[in-house]
């Protein structure tokens, strides 16, 4: 397997560096499992780019996340950096979750969506994830409606744009 770290290092937070190259190099669950380990790097840039690659890979191969559901849920609880949070939010609907884990994820996403101190990207991605989760879990639709009602007074243009897109208004 390629040395993935070389594609994830260097530069600054405005660059995804070689994250797109990493996406093309991951050809198996074993390779993906190795990439997941970079989410625990002490280097914020490496974590951000690994999360970006993981999020892109799992658009086509969501099953790669199956063995890592617990890890993603735990990271959602402990993540500090906005770059990791916004990717975790987009991955959350791809997880196969127990009802207990789903409740934890739902609550975290709701907190991120409503927290005006969070970055706009984290908040918008959390709203998107809540919407996607509610589409596959009918019992969450009323909880989503409550969150949407709470967010309708938010002054953020990006939040309002996402709400309009999701509600069709």
CSV table of C-alpha atoms in Angstrom, one decimal:
chain,number,residue,atom,x,y,z
A,1,UNK,CA,0.0,0.0,0.0
A,2,UNK,CA,1.1,3.5,-0.7
A,3,UNK,CA,2.4,5.8,2.1
A,4,UNK,CA,-0.8,7.8,2.5
A,5,UNK,CA,0.8,10.2,5.0
A,6,UNK,CA,2.8,11.9,2.3
A,7,UNK,CA,-0.4,12.9,0.6
A,8,UNK,CA,-2.0,14.2,3.8
A,9,UNK,CA,0.8,16.3,5.2
A,10,UNK,CA,2.0,19.9,4.6
A,11,UNK,CA,0.5,23.2,3.6
A,12,UNK,CA,-2.2,24.9,5.6
A,13,UNK,CA,-5.9,24.5,6.5
A,14,UNK,CA,-7.0,26.1,3.2
A,15,UNK,CA,-5.7,23.1,1.2
A,16,UNK,CA,-6.8,19.5,0.9
A,17,UNK,CA,-3.3,18.7,-0.4
A,18,UNK,CA,-3.3,15.2,-1.8
A,19,UNK,CA,-6.6,14.1,-0.2
A,20,UNK,CA,-8.1,13.5,-3.7
A,21,UNK,CA,-5.2,11.3,-4.6
A,22,UNK,CA,-5.7,9.3,-1.4
A,23,UNK,CA,-9.3,8.7,-2.6
A,24,UNK,CA,-8.0,7.1,-5.7
A,25,UNK,CA,-5.5,4.9,-3.8
A,26,UNK,CA,-8.0,3.3,-1.5
A,27,UNK,CA,-9.0,0.1,-3.2
A,28,UNK,CA,-10.1,-2.2,-0.3
A,29,UNK,CA,-11.5,-2.3,3.2
A,30,UNK,CA,-7.9,-3.0,4.4
A,31,UNK,CA,-6.6,0.2,2.8
A,32,UNK,CA,-9.6,2.1,4.1
A,33,UNK,CA,-9.0,0.8,7.6
A,34,UNK,CA,-5.5,2.2,7.4
A,35,UNK,CA,-6.7,5.5,6.3
A,36,UNK,CA,-9.1,5.6,9.3
A,37,UNK,CA,-6.1,5.5,11.7
A,38,UNK,CA,-5.1,9.0,10.5
A,39,UNK,CA,-8.2,10.5,12.2
A,40,UNK,CA,-6.2,10.1,15.4
A,41,UNK,CA,-3.2,12.0,14.2
A,42,UNK,CA,-1.9,14.8,16.4
A,43,UNK,CA,-1.5,16.9,13.1
A,44,UNK,CA,-4.8,18.8,12.5
A,45,UNK,CA,-4.0,19.0,8.8
A,46,UNK,CA,-3.6,15.2,8.5
A,47,UNK,CA,-6.9,14.6,10.4
A,48,UNK,CA,-8.8,17.1,8.2
A,49,UNK,CA,-7.5,15.6,4.9
A,50,UNK,CA,-8.0,12.0,6.1
A,51,UNK,CA,-11.6,13.0,7.0
A,52,UNK,CA,-12.1,14.6,3.7
A,53,UNK,CA,-10.9,11.5,1.8
A,54,UNK,CA,-13.0,9.2,4.0
A,55,UNK,CA,-16.1,11.2,3.5
A,56,UNK,CA,-15.5,11.2,-0.3
A,57,UNK,CA,-14.7,7.5,-0.4
A,58,UNK,CA,-17.8,6.5,1.6
A,59,UNK,CA,-20.1,8.4,-0.8
A,60,UNK,CA,-19.5,5.4,-3.2
A,61,UNK,CA,-18.5,2.8,-0.6
A,62,UNK,CA,-20.6,3.5,2.6
A,63,UNK,CA,-20.0,-0.1,3.6
A,64,UNK,CA,-16.4,0.7,4.4
A,65,UNK,CA,-17.7,2.6,7.4
A,66,UNK,CA,-19.5,-0.4,8.9
A,67,UNK,CA,-16.6,-1.6,11.0
A,68,UNK,CA,-16.0,2.0,12.1
A,69,UNK,CA,-19.4,3.1,13.3
A,70,UNK,CA,-18.4,3.1,16.9
A,71,UNK,CA,-15.2,5.1,16.1
A,72,UNK,CA,-17.2,7.8,14.2
A,73,UNK,CA,-19.8,8.1,17.0
A,74,UNK,CA,-17.0,8.5,19.5
A,75,UNK,CA,-15.2,11.1,17.4
A,76,UNK,CA,-18.4,13.1,17.0
A,77,UNK,CA,-18.5,13.3,20.8
A,78,UNK,CA,-14.9,14.3,21.2
A,79,UNK,CA,-14.1,16.4,18.0
A,80,UNK,CA,-12.9,19.9,18.6
A,81,UNK,CA,-11.7,21.0,15.2
A,82,UNK,CA,-14.4,22.3,12.8
A,83,UNK,CA,-12.8,20.6,9.8
A,84,UNK,CA,-13.3,17.2,11.4
A,85,UNK,CA,-16.8,18.0,12.6
A,86,UNK,CA,-18.1,19.0,9.2
A,87,UNK,CA,-16.8,15.7,7.6
A,88,UNK,CA,-18.2,13.6,10.5
A,89,UNK,CA,-21.6,15.2,10.1
A,90,UNK,CA,-21.7,14.2,6.5
A,91,UNK,CA,-20.6,10.6,7.3
A,92,UNK,CA,-23.1,10.1,10.1
A,93,UNK,CA,-26.1,9.2,7.8
A,94,UNK,CA,-24.0,6.5,6.2
A,95,UNK,CA,-23.5,4.6,9.5
A,96,UNK,CA,-25.4,1.5,10.5
A,97,UNK,CA,-26.4,2.5,14.1
A,98,UNK,CA,-28.1,0.9,17.0
A,99,UNK,CA,-31.0,2.9,18.4
A,100,UNK,CA,-28.8,4.0,21.2
A,101,UNK,CA,-26.0,5.2,18.9
A,102,UNK,CA,-28.5,6.8,16.6
A,103,UNK,CA,-29.8,8.9,19.6
A,104,UNK,CA,-26.3,9.9,20.5
A,105,UNK,CA,-25.5,10.9,16.9
A,106,UNK,CA,-28.9,12.7,16.5
A,107,UNK,CA,-28.3,14.7,19.7
A,108,UNK,CA,-24.8,15.7,18.6
A,109,UNK,CA,-25.9,16.8,15.2
A,110,UNK,CA,-28.7,18.8,16.7
A,111,UNK,CA,-26.3,20.5,19.1
A,112,UNK,CA,-24.0,21.3,16.2
A,113,UNK,CA,-26.9,22.6,14.1
A,114,UNK,CA,-28.2,24.9,16.8
A,115,UNK,CA,-24.9,26.1,18.2
A,116,UNK,CA,-24.2,29.6,16.8
A,117,UNK,CA,-20.6,29.3,18.0
A,118,UNK,CA,-20.0,26.5,15.6
A,119,UNK,CA,-18.7,27.2,12.1
A,120,UNK,CA,-21.4,27.7,9.4
A,121,UNK,CA,-20.1,24.7,7.5
A,122,UNK,CA,-20.5,22.4,10.6
A,123,UNK,CA,-24.0,23.7,11.2
A,124,UNK,CA,-25.1,23.4,7.6
A,125,UNK,CA,-23.6,19.9,7.3
A,126,UNK,CA,-25.3,18.9,10.6
A,127,UNK,CA,-28.7,20.1,9.3
A,128,UNK,CA,-28.1,18.1,6.1
A,129,UNK,CA,-27.3,15.0,8.1
A,130,UNK,CA,-30.3,15.4,10.3
A,131,UNK,CA,-32.5,15.6,7.2
A,132,UNK,CA,-30.9,12.5,5.7
A,133,UNK,CA,-31.3,10.5,9.0
A,134,UNK,CA,-34.9,11.6,9.2
A,135,UNK,CA,-35.6,10.2,5.7
A,136,UNK,CA,-34.5,6.7,6.8
A,137,UNK,CA,-36.0,6.9,10.3
A,138,UNK,CA,-39.6,8.1,10.3
A,139,UNK,CA,-39.7,8.5,14.1
A,140,UNK,CA,-37.1,11.3,13.7
A,141,UNK,CA,-39.2,13.5,11.4
A,142,UNK,CA,-41.0,15.3,14.3
A,143,UNK,CA,-37.6,16.0,16.0
A,144,UNK,CA,-36.3,17.4,12.7
A,145,UNK,CA,-39.4,19.6,12.4
A,146,UNK,CA,-38.7,21.0,15.9
A,147,UNK,CA,-35.1,21.7,15.0
A,148,UNK,CA,-36.1,23.4,11.8
A,149,UNK,CA,-38.6,25.6,13.7
A,150,UNK,CA,-35.8,26.6,16.1
A,151,UNK,CA,-33.5,27.4,13.3
A,152,UNK,CA,-36.0,29.5,11.3
A,153,UNK,CA,-35.1,32.6,13.3
A,154,UNK,CA,-31.3,32.1,12.8
A,155,UNK,CA,-29.8,35.1,11.0
A,156,UNK,CA,-27.2,33.1,9.1
A,157,UNK,CA,-27.8,33.2,5.3
A,158,UNK,CA,-26.2,29.8,4.8
A,159,UNK,CA,-28.5,28.2,7.5
A,160,UNK,CA,-31.5,29.7,5.9
A,161,UNK,CA,-30.5,28.7,2.4
A,162,UNK,CA,-30.1,25.0,3.6
A,163,UNK,CA,-33.4,25.1,5.3
A,164,UNK,CA,-35.1,26.4,2.2
A,165,UNK,CA,-33.4,23.7,0.1
A,166,UNK,CA,-34.5,20.9,2.4
A,167,UNK,CA,-38.0,22.1,3.1
A,168,UNK,CA,-38.7,23.2,-0.5
A,169,UNK,CA,-39.8,26.7,0.6
